[in-house]
Amino acid sequence: MTKDIDQKLDDILEISTDIKKEAAVVKLPNNVEKMETDYNYTRENLYNLVERGQDAIDGILVLCKETEQPRAYEVAGQLIKTVGETAEKLLDVQKKLKELEKEDGNVRTQHNHLYVGSTSELQKFLKKNKQNGST
């Protein structure tokens, strides 16, 4: 009897009790422009730091030759190390940008499953699937 009522309601409301699967593609906001701007800004700053570091190294080496003090050589060594680390950061920034671009290329899909029907039909459907061994 409830099937007859459900069927009549379906006919009146022009709906179907079939299970429909729909896949919706969720598009994330594109931050490529922001990434490129930040990358260019960071890269430019690191280049400036390396260039200034090179100038400072040239100056400290002249000072080392003139004074021949151990402290001046120690400072020169630390400065050379710092400039080298800054140059490595340039490579790290480039690597991180490539990873972010690779990450941005992934498509994320969200599946929305809609069941239109009564709870008793749903229970029957679930019991049937459980008996068949699939969930």
PDB file of C-alpha atoms in Angstrom:
ATOM      1  CA  MET A   1       0.000   0.000   0.000  1.00  0.00           C
ATOM      2  CA  THR A   2       2.801   2.423   0.815  1.00  0.00           C
ATOM      3  CA  LYS A   3       4.318   1.657  -2.567  1.00  0.00           C
ATOM      4  CA  ASP A   4       1.115   2.756  -4.248  1.00  0.00           C
ATOM      5  CA  ILE A   5       1.097   5.988  -2.242  1.00  0.00           C
ATOM      6  CA  ASP A   6       4.767   6.586  -2.971  1.00  0.00           C
ATOM      7  CA  GLN A   7       4.198   5.919  -6.659  1.00  0.00           C
ATOM      8  CA  LYS A   8       1.212   8.281  -6.770  1.00  0.00           C
ATOM      9  CA  LEU A   9       3.204  10.997  -4.997  1.00  0.00           C
ATOM     10  CA  ASP A  10       6.063  10.464  -7.436  1.00  0.00           C
ATOM     11  CA  ASP A  11       3.673  10.847 -10.353  1.00  0.00           C
ATOM     12  CA  ILE A  12       1.982  13.949  -8.919  1.00  0.00           C
ATOM     13  CA  LEU A  13       5.252  15.657  -7.975  1.00  0.00           C
ATOM     14  CA  GLU A  14       6.944  14.438 -11.147  1.00  0.00           C
ATOM     15  CA  ILE A  15       9.905  12.979  -9.284  1.00  0.00           C
ATOM     16  CA  SER A  16      11.752   9.711  -9.514  1.00  0.00           C
ATOM     17  CA  THR A  17      12.878   7.467  -6.671  1.00  0.00           C
ATOM     18  CA  ASP A  18      15.939   6.335  -8.581  1.00  0.00           C
ATOM     19  CA  ILE A  19      19.375   6.913  -7.113  1.00  0.00           C
ATOM     20  CA  LYS A  20      21.314   9.435  -9.150  1.00  0.00           C
ATOM     21  CA  LYS A  21      25.058   9.957  -8.941  1.00  0.00           C
ATOM     22  CA  GLU A  22      26.412  13.356  -9.821  1.00  0.00           C
ATOM     23  CA  ALA A  23      29.997  14.504  -9.832  1.00  0.00           C
ATOM     24  CA  ALA A  24      30.673  18.175  -9.248  1.00  0.00           C
ATOM     25  CA  VAL A  25      34.066  19.630 -10.028  1.00  0.00           C
ATOM     26  CA  VAL A  26      35.124  22.139  -7.405  1.00  0.00           C
ATOM     27  CA  LYS A  27      37.432  24.747  -8.827  1.00  0.00           C
ATOM     28  CA  LEU A  28      39.778  26.395  -6.367  1.00  0.00           C
ATOM     29  CA  PRO A  29      40.689  30.047  -6.775  1.00  0.00           C
ATOM     30  CA  ASN A  30      43.679  30.584  -9.009  1.00  0.00           C
ATOM     31  CA  ASN A  31      46.589  32.015  -7.053  1.00  0.00           C
ATOM     32  CA  VAL A  32      49.114  31.694  -9.862  1.00  0.00           C
ATOM     33  CA  GLU A  33      49.486  35.459 -10.273  1.00  0.00           C
ATOM     34  CA  LYS A  34      50.116  35.934  -6.546  1.00  0.00           C
ATOM     35  CA  MET A  35      52.653  33.118  -6.546  1.00  0.00           C
ATOM     36  CA  GLU A  36      54.506  34.590  -9.503  1.00  0.00           C
ATOM     37  CA  THR A  37      54.542  38.064  -7.945  1.00  0.00           C
ATOM     38  CA  ASP A  38      55.857  36.712  -4.639  1.00  0.00           C
ATOM     39  CA  TYR A  39      58.397  34.549  -6.453  1.00  0.00           C
ATOM     40  CA  ASN A  40      59.698  37.478  -8.510  1.00  0.00           C
ATOM     41  CA  TYR A  41      59.893  39.719  -5.426  1.00  0.00           C
ATOM     42  CA  THR A  42      61.747  37.092  -3.388  1.00  0.00           C
ATOM     43  CA  ARG A  43      64.088  36.287  -6.242  1.00  0.00           C
ATOM     44  CA  GLU A  44      64.915  39.957  -6.793  1.00  0.00           C
ATOM     45  CA  ASN A  45      65.635  40.459  -3.079  1.00  0.00           C
ATOM     46  CA  LEU A  46      67.873  37.400  -2.935  1.00  0.00           C
ATOM     47  CA  TYR A  47      69.797  38.573  -6.009  1.00  0.00           C
ATOM     48  CA  ASN A  48      70.321  41.969  -4.365  1.00  0.00           C
ATOM     49  CA  LEU A  49      71.546  40.295  -1.176  1.00  0.00           C
ATOM     50  CA  VAL A  50      74.023  38.154  -3.105  1.00  0.00           C
ATOM     51  CA  GLU A  51      75.339  41.181  -5.017  1.00  0.00           C
ATOM     52  CA  ARG A  52      75.745  43.238  -1.834  1.00  0.00           C
ATOM     53  CA  GLY A  53      77.388  40.264  -0.180  1.00  0.00           C
ATOM     54  CA  GLN A  54      79.883  40.018  -3.046  1.00  0.00           C
ATOM     55  CA  ASP A  55      80.730  43.714  -2.627  1.00  0.00           C
ATOM     56  CA  ALA A  56      81.140  43.229   1.124  1.00  0.00           C
ATOM     57  CA  ILE A  57      83.401  40.206   0.563  1.00  0.00           C
ATOM     58  CA  ASP A  58      85.604  42.241  -1.788  1.00  0.00           C
ATOM     59  CA  GLY A  59      85.875  44.989   0.834  1.00  0.00           C
ATOM     60  CA  ILE A  60      86.600  42.678   3.761  1.00  0.00           C
ATOM     61  CA  LEU A  61      89.277  40.803   1.778  1.00  0.00           C
ATOM     62  CA  VAL A  62      91.053  44.109   1.087  1.00  0.00           C
ATOM     63  CA  LEU A  63      90.828  44.879   4.810  1.00  0.00           C
ATOM     64  CA  CYS A  64      92.199  41.411   5.651  1.00  0.00           C
ATOM     65  CA  LYS A  65      95.238  41.957   3.444  1.00  0.00           C
ATOM     66  CA  GLU A  66      95.938  45.385   4.943  1.00  0.00           C
ATOM     67  CA  THR A  67      95.495  44.514   8.624  1.00  0.00           C
ATOM     68  CA  GLU A  68      96.330  40.781   8.642  1.00  0.00           C
ATOM     69  CA  GLN A  69      94.200  40.356  11.776  1.00  0.00           C
ATOM     70  CA  PRO A  70      92.588  36.973  12.498  1.00  0.00           C
ATOM     71  CA  ARG A  71      89.256  38.586  13.372  1.00  0.00           C
ATOM     72  CA  ALA A  72      89.007  40.150   9.896  1.00  0.00           C
ATOM     73  CA  TYR A  73      89.591  36.747   8.290  1.00  0.00           C
ATOM     74  CA  GLU A  74      86.963  35.205  10.569  1.00  0.00           C
ATOM     75  CA  VAL A  75      84.419  37.833   9.501  1.00  0.00           C
ATOM     76  CA  ALA A  76      85.342  37.263   5.850  1.00  0.00           C
ATOM     77  CA  GLY A  77      84.760  33.521   6.233  1.00  0.00           C
ATOM     78  CA  GLN A  78      81.355  34.065   7.835  1.00  0.00           C
ATOM     79  CA  LEU A  79      80.392  36.518   5.114  1.00  0.00           C
ATOM     80  CA  ILE A  80      81.381  34.072   2.369  1.00  0.00           C
ATOM     81  CA  LYS A  81      79.320  31.364   4.087  1.00  0.00           C
ATOM     82  CA  THR A  82      76.294  33.671   4.346  1.00  0.00           C
ATOM     83  CA  VAL A  83      76.465  34.639   0.668  1.00  0.00           C
ATOM     84  CA  GLY A  84      76.683  30.966  -0.288  1.00  0.00           C
ATOM     85  CA  GLU A  85      73.612  30.138   1.808  1.00  0.00           C
ATOM     86  CA  THR A  86      71.707  33.005   0.190  1.00  0.00           C
ATOM     87  CA  ALA A  87      72.554  31.623  -3.246  1.00  0.00           C
ATOM     88  CA  GLU A  88      71.216  28.224  -2.119  1.00  0.00           C
ATOM     89  CA  LYS A  89      67.984  29.917  -1.029  1.00  0.00           C
ATOM     90  CA  LEU A  90      67.525  31.055  -4.624  1.00  0.00           C
ATOM     91  CA  LEU A  91      67.446  27.424  -5.696  1.00  0.00           C
ATOM     92  CA  ASP A  92      65.065  26.518  -2.862  1.00  0.00           C
ATOM     93  CA  VAL A  93      62.647  29.265  -3.900  1.00  0.00           C
ATOM     94  CA  GLN A  94      62.656  27.965  -7.463  1.00  0.00           C
ATOM     95  CA  LYS A  95      62.068  24.396  -6.274  1.00  0.00           C
ATOM     96  CA  LYS A  96      59.166  25.460  -4.047  1.00  0.00           C
ATOM     97  CA  LEU A  97      57.544  27.384  -6.894  1.00  0.00           C
ATOM     98  CA  LYS A  98      57.684  24.299  -9.122  1.00  0.00           C
ATOM     99  CA  GLU A  99      56.094  22.210  -6.355  1.00  0.00           C
ATOM    100  CA  LEU A 100      53.306  24.758  -5.915  1.00  0.00           C
ATOM    101  CA  GLU A 101      52.643  24.869  -9.654  1.00  0.00           C
ATOM    102  CA  LYS A 102      52.551  21.077  -9.746  1.00  0.00           C
ATOM    103  CA  GLU A 103      50.148  21.065  -6.787  1.00  0.00           C
ATOM    104  CA  ASP A 104      47.907  23.627  -8.498  1.00  0.00           C
ATOM    105  CA  GLY A 105      47.495  21.382 -11.533  1.00  0.00           C
ATOM    106  CA  ASN A 106      45.655  18.686  -9.578  1.00  0.00           C
ATOM    107  CA  VAL A 107      41.897  18.615 -10.133  1.00  0.00           C
ATOM    108  CA  ARG A 108      39.845  18.052  -7.044  1.00  0.00           C
ATOM    109  CA  THR A 109      36.459  16.369  -7.586  1.00  0.00           C
ATOM    110  CA  GLN A 110      33.634  16.279  -5.100  1.00  0.00           C
ATOM    111  CA  HIS A 111      30.950  13.621  -5.512  1.00  0.00           C
ATOM    112  CA  ASN A 112      27.449  14.414  -4.302  1.00  0.00           C
ATOM    113  CA  HIS A 113      25.178  11.386  -4.166  1.00  0.00           C
ATOM    114  CA  LEU A 114      21.478  12.030  -3.822  1.00  0.00           C
ATOM    115  CA  TYR A 115      18.940   9.418  -2.828  1.00  0.00           C
ATOM    116  CA  VAL A 116      15.303  10.186  -3.441  1.00  0.00           C
ATOM    117  CA  GLY A 117      13.048   7.664  -1.788  1.00  0.00           C
ATOM    118  CA  SER A 118      11.601   6.529   1.510  1.00  0.00           C
ATOM    119  CA  THR A 119      13.612   5.308   4.476  1.00  0.00           C
ATOM    120  CA  SER A 120      12.091   1.844   4.211  1.00  0.00           C
ATOM    121  CA  GLU A 121      13.296   1.573   0.601  1.00  0.00           C
ATOM    122  CA  LEU A 122      16.734   2.707   1.710  1.00  0.00           C
ATOM    123  CA  GLN A 123      16.806   0.061   4.444  1.00  0.00           C
ATOM    124  CA  LYS A 124      15.795  -2.625   1.951  1.00  0.00           C
ATOM    125  CA  PHE A 125      18.483  -1.454  -0.432  1.00  0.00           C
ATOM    126  CA  LEU A 126      21.137  -1.514   2.295  1.00  0.00           C
ATOM    127  CA  LYS A 127      20.066  -4.964   3.515  1.00  0.00           C
ATOM    128  CA  LYS A 128      20.210  -6.276  -0.043  1.00  0.00           C
ATOM    129  CA  ASN A 129      23.731  -4.889  -0.494  1.00  0.00           C
ATOM    130  CA  LYS A 130      24.810  -6.309   2.845  1.00  0.00           C
ATOM    131  CA  GLN A 131      23.540  -9.758   1.883  1.00  0.00           C
ATOM    132  CA  ASN A 132      25.360  -9.546  -1.446  1.00  0.00           C
ATOM    133  CA  GLY A 133      28.548  -8.631   0.364  1.00  0.00           C
ATOM    134  CA  SER A 134      29.001  -5.186  -1.145  1.00  0.00           C
ATOM    135  CA  THR A 135      28.619  -1.898   0.666  1.00  0.00           C
TER     136      THR A 135
END
